[in-house]
Amino acid sequence: MAARAPAPGFERDPADDLPDGLLVADREARIVTFNAAARRMTGIAAADAIGRDFRDVLPLHDAEGRDWWKCLDPYEGLSTRTRHPEQTLFRPGGAELLVTASYRRDAEGRVERFTVCLRDAQQRARRERDRADLVSTVAHELRSPLTSVKGFTATLLAKWHRFNDDQKRVMLETVNADADRVTRLITELLDVSRIEAGRLEMRRQVVDLAEEVRKVIAGRVAAGEPEDRFRFEVRGELPEMWLDPDKVDQILGNLVENAVRHGAGTVTIVVEPDAHKEGAAVSVRDEGEGIPPEAVQRVFRQFWRGPGGNRRGGTGLGLYIVKGLVEAHGGVITVRRAPGGGAEFRFTVPAGAPDYAV
């Protein structure tokens, strides 16, 4: 059966490939282009838009309820205007759009084409909420250790001679631990900022992944975890891995800490060649309750905490940062149910190349 030809006047427009909404009006203010993104954002069909006055098709109001088209007066306003910067406008019913506009004029300054670009404001609003949540979370997390540092420091300065050496040592150790916590929080905040901006710096060098895992486990044991809590396996020979050692330590440290804090039983770390023998795969498994299937898609988002999670369980940024660091290496990370129950985080990283070869 022959394919049905598009209806006259409705052939596929290259503007339909644009991610932003596009409305173009001619010198008579009639719509000549109304692309797919504009139709999706507004819910207005092309047949209801093409050939009609754009002011009737797409009424817009500012935050004070004024008709934007009347205020703007595109066709009778200043003949020197060439564009309008992005601003937030509202459709009837309250739907929010980010709108920019530009003009094409003839030699006498009359409008030949009036072009309006539309963007969905929801994504920007979501980013702004995420930033506000980030600031609120970090401020909340910083308050406790800073209060402790200030309290113990002020007490020691005011009453130094009233305490014996053991009491002073306990206070100073607490101050030191809280200072480390503040440093860790600030590092997380900077990592989030760099990941969102795409400005993570990679300093690649040859890294022995197995040795990095052993260092992380040794650090957990030194911090008081029983040695038999961890099992480490190396399966097969890895290619030469050019990675950023500091970021690899951060990835492994966060995943192991997540397994220790939120999991149960033995924490198993497996290092092996990836499926194509062109990189490495690392799995970190625990024997806890695992992650509910409905939560799997949210695990790597900012501020995600497992069932029953609370602020004392951390900022909820660790796995988001892990994902960003893995992807900065050109790798991927996934989560699934471990073979023996619990959660399994598995990431793969390519062998890479030294920075000077890139």
GROMACS .gro file of N, CA, C and O in nm, residues 249-323:
model
  300
  249ASP      N    1   3.920   0.674   4.410
  249ASP     CA    2   3.908   0.655   4.556
  249ASP      C    3   3.774   0.706   4.606
  249ASP      O    4   3.711   0.645   4.693
  250GLN      N    5   3.730   0.820   4.551
  250GLN     CA    6   3.603   0.878   4.593
  250GLN      C    7   3.486   0.788   4.553
  250GLN      O    8   3.392   0.768   4.630
  251ILE      N    9   3.491   0.735   4.431
  251ILE     CA   10   3.386   0.644   4.384
  251ILE      C   11   3.378   0.521   4.473
  251ILE      O   12   3.271   0.486   4.525
  252LEU      N   13   3.492   0.456   4.491
  252LEU     CA   14   3.495   0.334   4.572
  252LEU      C   15   3.457   0.362   4.717
  252LEU      O   16   3.380   0.287   4.779
  253GLY      N   17   3.511   0.471   4.772
  253GLY     CA   18   3.481   0.504   4.910
  253GLY      C   19   3.332   0.529   4.933
  253GLY      O   20   3.274   0.481   5.031
  254ASN      N   21   3.268   0.602   4.841
  254ASN     CA   22   3.125   0.630   4.855
  254ASN      C   23   3.042   0.503   4.843
  254ASN      O   24   2.945   0.483   4.918
  255LEU      N   25   3.078   0.416   4.747
  255LEU     CA   26   3.000   0.294   4.728
  255LEU      C   27   3.015   0.198   4.846
  255LEU      O   28   2.917   0.137   4.891
  256VAL      N   29   3.136   0.186   4.897
  256VAL     CA   30   3.157   0.098   5.012
  256VAL      C   31   3.089   0.156   5.136
  256VAL      O   32   3.025   0.083   5.214
  257GLU      N   33   3.101   0.286   5.156
  257GLU     CA   34   3.034   0.348   5.271
  257GLU      C   35   2.882   0.331   5.261
  257GLU      O   36   2.815   0.303   5.361
  258ASN      N   37   2.828   0.343   5.139
  258ASN     CA   38   2.685   0.324   5.119
  258ASN      C   39   2.644   0.181   5.156
  258ASN      O   40   2.541   0.159   5.220
  259ALA      N   41   2.726   0.083   5.115
  259ALA     CA   42   2.696  -0.057   5.145
  259ALA      C   43   2.704  -0.085   5.295
  259ALA      O   44   2.621  -0.157   5.351
  260VAL      N   45   2.802  -0.025   5.362
  260VAL     CA   46   2.819  -0.045   5.506
  260VAL      C   47   2.706   0.022   5.583
  260VAL      O   48   2.649  -0.036   5.676
  261ARG      N   49   2.672   0.144   5.542
  261ARG     CA   50   2.575   0.222   5.618
  261ARG      C   51   2.433   0.173   5.598
  261ARG      O   52   2.354   0.163   5.691
  262HIS      N   53   2.399   0.142   5.473
  262HIS     CA   54   2.260   0.109   5.442
  262HIS      C   55   2.235  -0.039   5.418
  262HIS      O   56   2.121  -0.083   5.411
  263GLY      N   57   2.343  -0.117   5.402
  263GLY     CA   58   2.327  -0.259   5.378
  263GLY      C   59   2.343  -0.339   5.505
  263GLY      O   60   2.335  -0.287   5.616
  264ALA      N   61   2.367  -0.467   5.489
  264ALA     CA   62   2.387  -0.555   5.603
  264ALA      C   63   2.473  -0.673   5.558
  264ALA      O   64   2.493  -0.695   5.438
  265GLY      N   65   2.524  -0.748   5.655
  265GLY     CA   66   2.602  -0.867   5.622
  265GLY      C   67   2.735  -0.831   5.558
  265GLY      O   68   2.791  -0.723   5.579
  266THR      N   69   2.786  -0.923   5.477
  266THR     CA   70   2.916  -0.906   5.413
  266THR      C   71   2.906  -0.810   5.294
  266THR      O   72   2.812  -0.819   5.215
  267VAL      N   73   3.005  -0.722   5.285
  267VAL     CA   74   3.016  -0.634   5.168
  267VAL      C   75   3.117  -0.696   5.073
  267VAL      O   76   3.233  -0.716   5.109
  268THR      N   77   3.071  -0.730   4.953
  268THR     CA   78   3.157  -0.796   4.855
  268THR      C   79   3.192  -0.699   4.744
  268THR      O   80   3.103  -0.636   4.684
  269ILE      N   81   3.323  -0.688   4.716
  269ILE     CA   82   3.368  -0.604   4.605
  269ILE      C   83   3.437  -0.694   4.503
  269ILE      O   84   3.527  -0.771   4.538
  270VAL      N   85   3.391  -0.686   4.379
  270VAL     CA   86   3.446  -0.769   4.272
  270VAL      C   87   3.504  -0.679   4.164
  270VAL      O   88   3.436  -0.586   4.117
  271VAL      N   89   3.627  -0.704   4.124
  271VAL     CA   90   3.693  -0.631   4.015
  271VAL      C   91   3.722  -0.730   3.905
  271VAL      O   92   3.782  -0.836   3.929
  272GLU      N   93   3.681  -0.699   3.782
  272GLU     CA   94   3.700  -0.789   3.670
  272GLU      C   95   3.703  -0.710   3.540
  272GLU      O   96   3.662  -0.592   3.537
  273PRO      N   97   3.751  -0.771   3.431
  273PRO     CA   98   3.744  -0.703   3.301
  273PRO      C   99   3.599  -0.683   3.260
  273PRO      O  100   3.511  -0.760   3.298
  274ASP      N  101   3.573  -0.575   3.185
  274ASP     CA  102   3.436  -0.554   3.139
  274ASP      C  103   3.403  -0.653   3.028
  274ASP      O  104   3.487  -0.734   2.986
  275ALA      N  105   3.280  -0.650   2.980
  275ALA     CA  106   3.232  -0.749   2.885
  275ALA      C  107   3.313  -0.750   2.756
  275ALA      O  108   3.325  -0.853   2.689
  276HIS      N  109   3.369  -0.635   2.717
  276HIS     CA  110   3.443  -0.625   2.591
  276HIS      C  111   3.594  -0.635   2.611
  276HIS      O  112   3.670  -0.617   2.515
  277LYS      N  113   3.638  -0.660   2.733
  277LYS     CA  114   3.782  -0.671   2.764
  277LYS      C  115   3.857  -0.543   2.731
  277LYS      O  116   3.977  -0.545   2.703
  278GLU      N  117   3.787  -0.430   2.735
  278GLU     CA  118   3.850  -0.302   2.701
  278GLU      C  119   3.854  -0.208   2.821
  278GLU      O  120   3.888  -0.091   2.808
  279GLY      N  121   3.818  -0.256   2.935
  279GLY     CA  122   3.816  -0.175   3.055
  279GLY      C  123   3.793  -0.263   3.176
  279GLY      O  124   3.818  -0.384   3.172
  280ALA      N  125   3.742  -0.204   3.281
  280ALA     CA  126   3.721  -0.278   3.405
  280ALA      C  127   3.579  -0.258   3.453
  280ALA      O  128   3.515  -0.156   3.426
  281ALA      N  129   3.530  -0.359   3.526
  281ALA     CA  130   3.400  -0.352   3.590
  281ALA      C  131   3.420  -0.378   3.739
  281ALA      O  132   3.493  -0.469   3.778
  282VAL      N  133   3.355  -0.296   3.821
  282VAL     CA  134   3.365  -0.310   3.966
  282VAL      C  135   3.224  -0.321   4.022
  282VAL      O  136   3.138  -0.239   3.991
  283SER      N  137   3.202  -0.423   4.103
  283SER     CA  138   3.072  -0.443   4.167
  283SER      C  139   3.088  -0.434   4.318
  283SER      O  140   3.183  -0.489   4.373
  284VAL      N  141   2.995  -0.362   4.382
  284VAL     CA  142   2.993  -0.352   4.527
  284VAL      C  143   2.856  -0.401   4.573
  284VAL      O  144   2.754  -0.343   4.539
  285ARG      N  145   2.856  -0.511   4.650
  285ARG     CA  146   2.732  -0.576   4.690
  285ARG      C  147   2.720  -0.582   4.842
  285ARG      O  148   2.820  -0.593   4.912
  286ASP      N  149   2.597  -0.574   4.888
  286ASP     CA  150   2.571  -0.597   5.030
  286ASP      C  151   2.463  -0.702   5.043
  286ASP      O  152   2.411  -0.754   4.944
  287GLU      N  153   2.428  -0.736   5.165
  287GLU     CA  154   2.329  -0.841   5.190
  287GLU      C  155   2.210  -0.786   5.269
  287GLU      O  156   2.147  -0.857   5.346
  288GLY      N  157   2.181  -0.658   5.247
  288GLY     CA  158   2.069  -0.596   5.317
  288GLY      C  159   1.937  -0.620   5.246
  288GLY      O  160   1.919  -0.719   5.175
  289GLU      N  161   1.845  -0.525   5.264
  289GLU     CA  162   1.712  -0.539   5.206
  289GLU      C  163   1.708  -0.501   5.058
  289GLU      O  164   1.610  -0.529   4.990
  290GLY      N  165   1.813  -0.436   5.011
  290GLY     CA  166   1.815  -0.396   4.871
  290GLY      C  167   1.735  -0.268   4.847
  290GLY      O  168   1.686  -0.205   4.940
  291ILE      N  169   1.722  -0.232   4.721
  291ILE     CA  170   1.651  -0.110   4.682
  291ILE      C  171   1.521  -0.148   4.616
  291ILE      O  172   1.519  -0.231   4.524
  292PRO      N  173   1.409  -0.093   4.659
  292PRO     CA  174   1.280  -0.126   4.597
  292PRO      C  175   1.284  -0.099   4.447
  292PRO      O  176   1.342   0.001   4.405
  293PRO      N  177   1.223  -0.186   4.366
  293PRO     CA  178   1.226  -0.167   4.220
  293PRO      C  179   1.176  -0.030   4.177
  293PRO      O  180   1.229   0.030   4.083
  294GLU      N  181   1.075   0.024   4.248
  294GLU     CA  182   1.020   0.152   4.207
  294GLU      C  183   1.115   0.268   4.237
  294GLU      O  184   1.096   0.379   4.187
  295ALA      N  185   1.219   0.242   4.317
  295ALA     CA  186   1.314   0.349   4.353
  295ALA      C  187   1.440   0.346   4.269
  295ALA      O  188   1.521   0.439   4.278
  296VAL      N  189   1.458   0.243   4.187
  296VAL     CA  190   1.583   0.226   4.113
  296VAL      C  191   1.613   0.347   4.025
  296VAL      O  192   1.728   0.392   4.015
  297GLN      N  193   1.510   0.405   3.962
  297GLN     CA  194   1.531   0.518   3.871
  297GLN      C  195   1.569   0.645   3.945
  297GLN      O  196   1.616   0.741   3.884
  298ARG      N  197   1.550   0.648   4.078
  298ARG     CA  198   1.578   0.770   4.154
  298ARG      C  199   1.707   0.764   4.234
  298ARG      O  200   1.747   0.863   4.295
  299VAL      N  201   1.772   0.648   4.233
  299VAL     CA  202   1.886   0.626   4.321
  299VAL      C  203   1.997   0.728   4.300
  299VAL      O  204   2.059   0.776   4.396
  300PHE      N  205   2.023   0.765   4.175
  300PHE     CA  206   2.136   0.853   4.145
  300PHE      C  207   2.097   1.000   4.137
  300PHE      O  208   2.176   1.082   4.090
  301ARG      N  209   1.977   1.035   4.181
  301ARG     CA  210   1.938   1.174   4.185
  301ARG      C  211   1.989   1.241   4.313
  301ARG      O  212   2.015   1.175   4.412
  302GLN      N  213   1.997   1.373   4.307
  302GLN     CA  214   2.036   1.446   4.427
  302GLN      C  215   1.934   1.425   4.538
  302GLN      O  216   1.814   1.420   4.514
  303PHE      N  217   1.986   1.411   4.660
  303PHE     CA  218   1.908   1.402   4.783
  303PHE      C  219   1.830   1.272   4.798
  303PHE      O  220   1.745   1.261   4.884
  304TRP      N  221   1.859   1.173   4.711
  304TRP     CA  222   1.788   1.046   4.729
  304TRP      C  223   1.841   0.975   4.852
  304TRP      O  224   1.962   0.967   4.877
  305ARG      N  225   1.749   0.926   4.932
  305ARG     CA  226   1.783   0.840   5.045
  305ARG      C  227   1.694   0.718   5.040
  305ARG      O  228   1.580   0.726   4.995
  306GLY      N  229   1.747   0.607   5.086
  306GLY     CA  230   1.671   0.483   5.083
  306GLY      C  231   1.550   0.489   5.174
  306GLY      O  232   1.528   0.586   5.246
  307PRO      N  233   1.468   0.385   5.171
  307PRO     CA  234   1.350   0.380   5.258
  307PRO      C  235   1.390   0.404   5.403
  307PRO      O  236   1.484   0.343   5.455
  308GLY      N  237   1.318   0.495   5.467
  308GLY     CA  238   1.350   0.528   5.606
  308GLY      C  239   1.471   0.617   5.620
  308GLY      O  240   1.517   0.643   5.731
  309GLY      N  241   1.525   0.668   5.503
  309GLY     CA  242   1.643   0.754   5.511
  309GLY      C  243   1.611   0.884   5.582
  309GLY      O  244   1.500   0.933   5.581
  310ASN      N  245   1.713   0.941   5.646
  310ASN     CA  246   1.696   1.069   5.712
  310ASN      C  247   1.823   1.149   5.699
  310ASN      O  248   1.923   1.102   5.644
  311ARG      N  249   1.822   1.270   5.746
  311ARG     CA  250   1.936   1.359   5.728
  311ARG      C  251   2.061   1.305   5.798
  311ARG      O  252   2.173   1.334   5.756
  312ARG      N  253   2.042   1.231   5.905
  312ARG     CA  254   2.161   1.179   5.972
  312ARG      C  255   2.230   1.073   5.888
  312ARG      O  256   2.342   1.034   5.916
  313GLY      N  257   2.163   1.024   5.785
  313GLY     CA  258   2.223   0.926   5.697
  313GLY      C  259   2.310   0.988   5.590
  313GLY      O  260   2.357   0.920   5.503
  314GLY      N  261   2.332   1.120   5.594
  314GLY     CA  262   2.412   1.188   5.494
  314GLY      C  263   2.329   1.289   5.418
  314GLY      O  264   2.211   1.309   5.442
  315THR      N  265   2.395   1.356   5.324
  315THR     CA  266   2.329   1.462   5.247
  315THR      C  267   2.243   1.408   5.135
  315THR      O  268   2.162   1.482   5.078
  316GLY      N  269   2.260   1.282   5.098
  316GLY     CA  270   2.188   1.230   4.982
  316GLY      C  271   2.253   1.270   4.851
  316GLY      O  272   2.191   1.259   4.745
  317LEU      N  273   2.380   1.313   4.856
  317LEU     CA  274   2.452   1.354   4.735
  317LEU      C  275   2.555   1.250   4.690
  317LEU      O  276   2.605   1.258   4.577
  318GLY      N  277   2.586   1.153   4.776
  318GLY     CA  278   2.697   1.062   4.747
  318GLY      C  279   2.682   0.986   4.616
  318GLY      O  280   2.774   0.983   4.534
  319LEU      N  281   2.566   0.923   4.594
  319LEU     CA  282   2.548   0.843   4.473
  319LEU      C  283   2.536   0.931   4.349
  319LEU      O  284   2.578   0.892   4.239
  320TYR      N  285   2.479   1.050   4.364
  320TYR     CA  286   2.476   1.145   4.252
  320TYR      C  287   2.619   1.180   4.209
  320TYR      O  288   2.650   1.184   4.090
  321ILE      N  289   2.706   1.205   4.307
  321ILE     CA  290   2.845   1.238   4.277
  321ILE      C  291   2.916   1.118   4.215
  321ILE      O  292   2.993   1.132   4.118
  322VAL      N  293   2.891   0.999   4.268
  322VAL     CA  294   2.952   0.878   4.211
  322VAL      C  295   2.917   0.864   4.064
  322VAL      O  296   3.004   0.839   3.980
  323LYS      N  297   2.791   0.883   4.031
  323LYS     CA  298   2.748   0.873   3.890
  323LYS      C  299   2.822   0.976   3.805
  323LYS      O  300   2.870   0.945   3.695
   0.00000   0.00000   0.00000
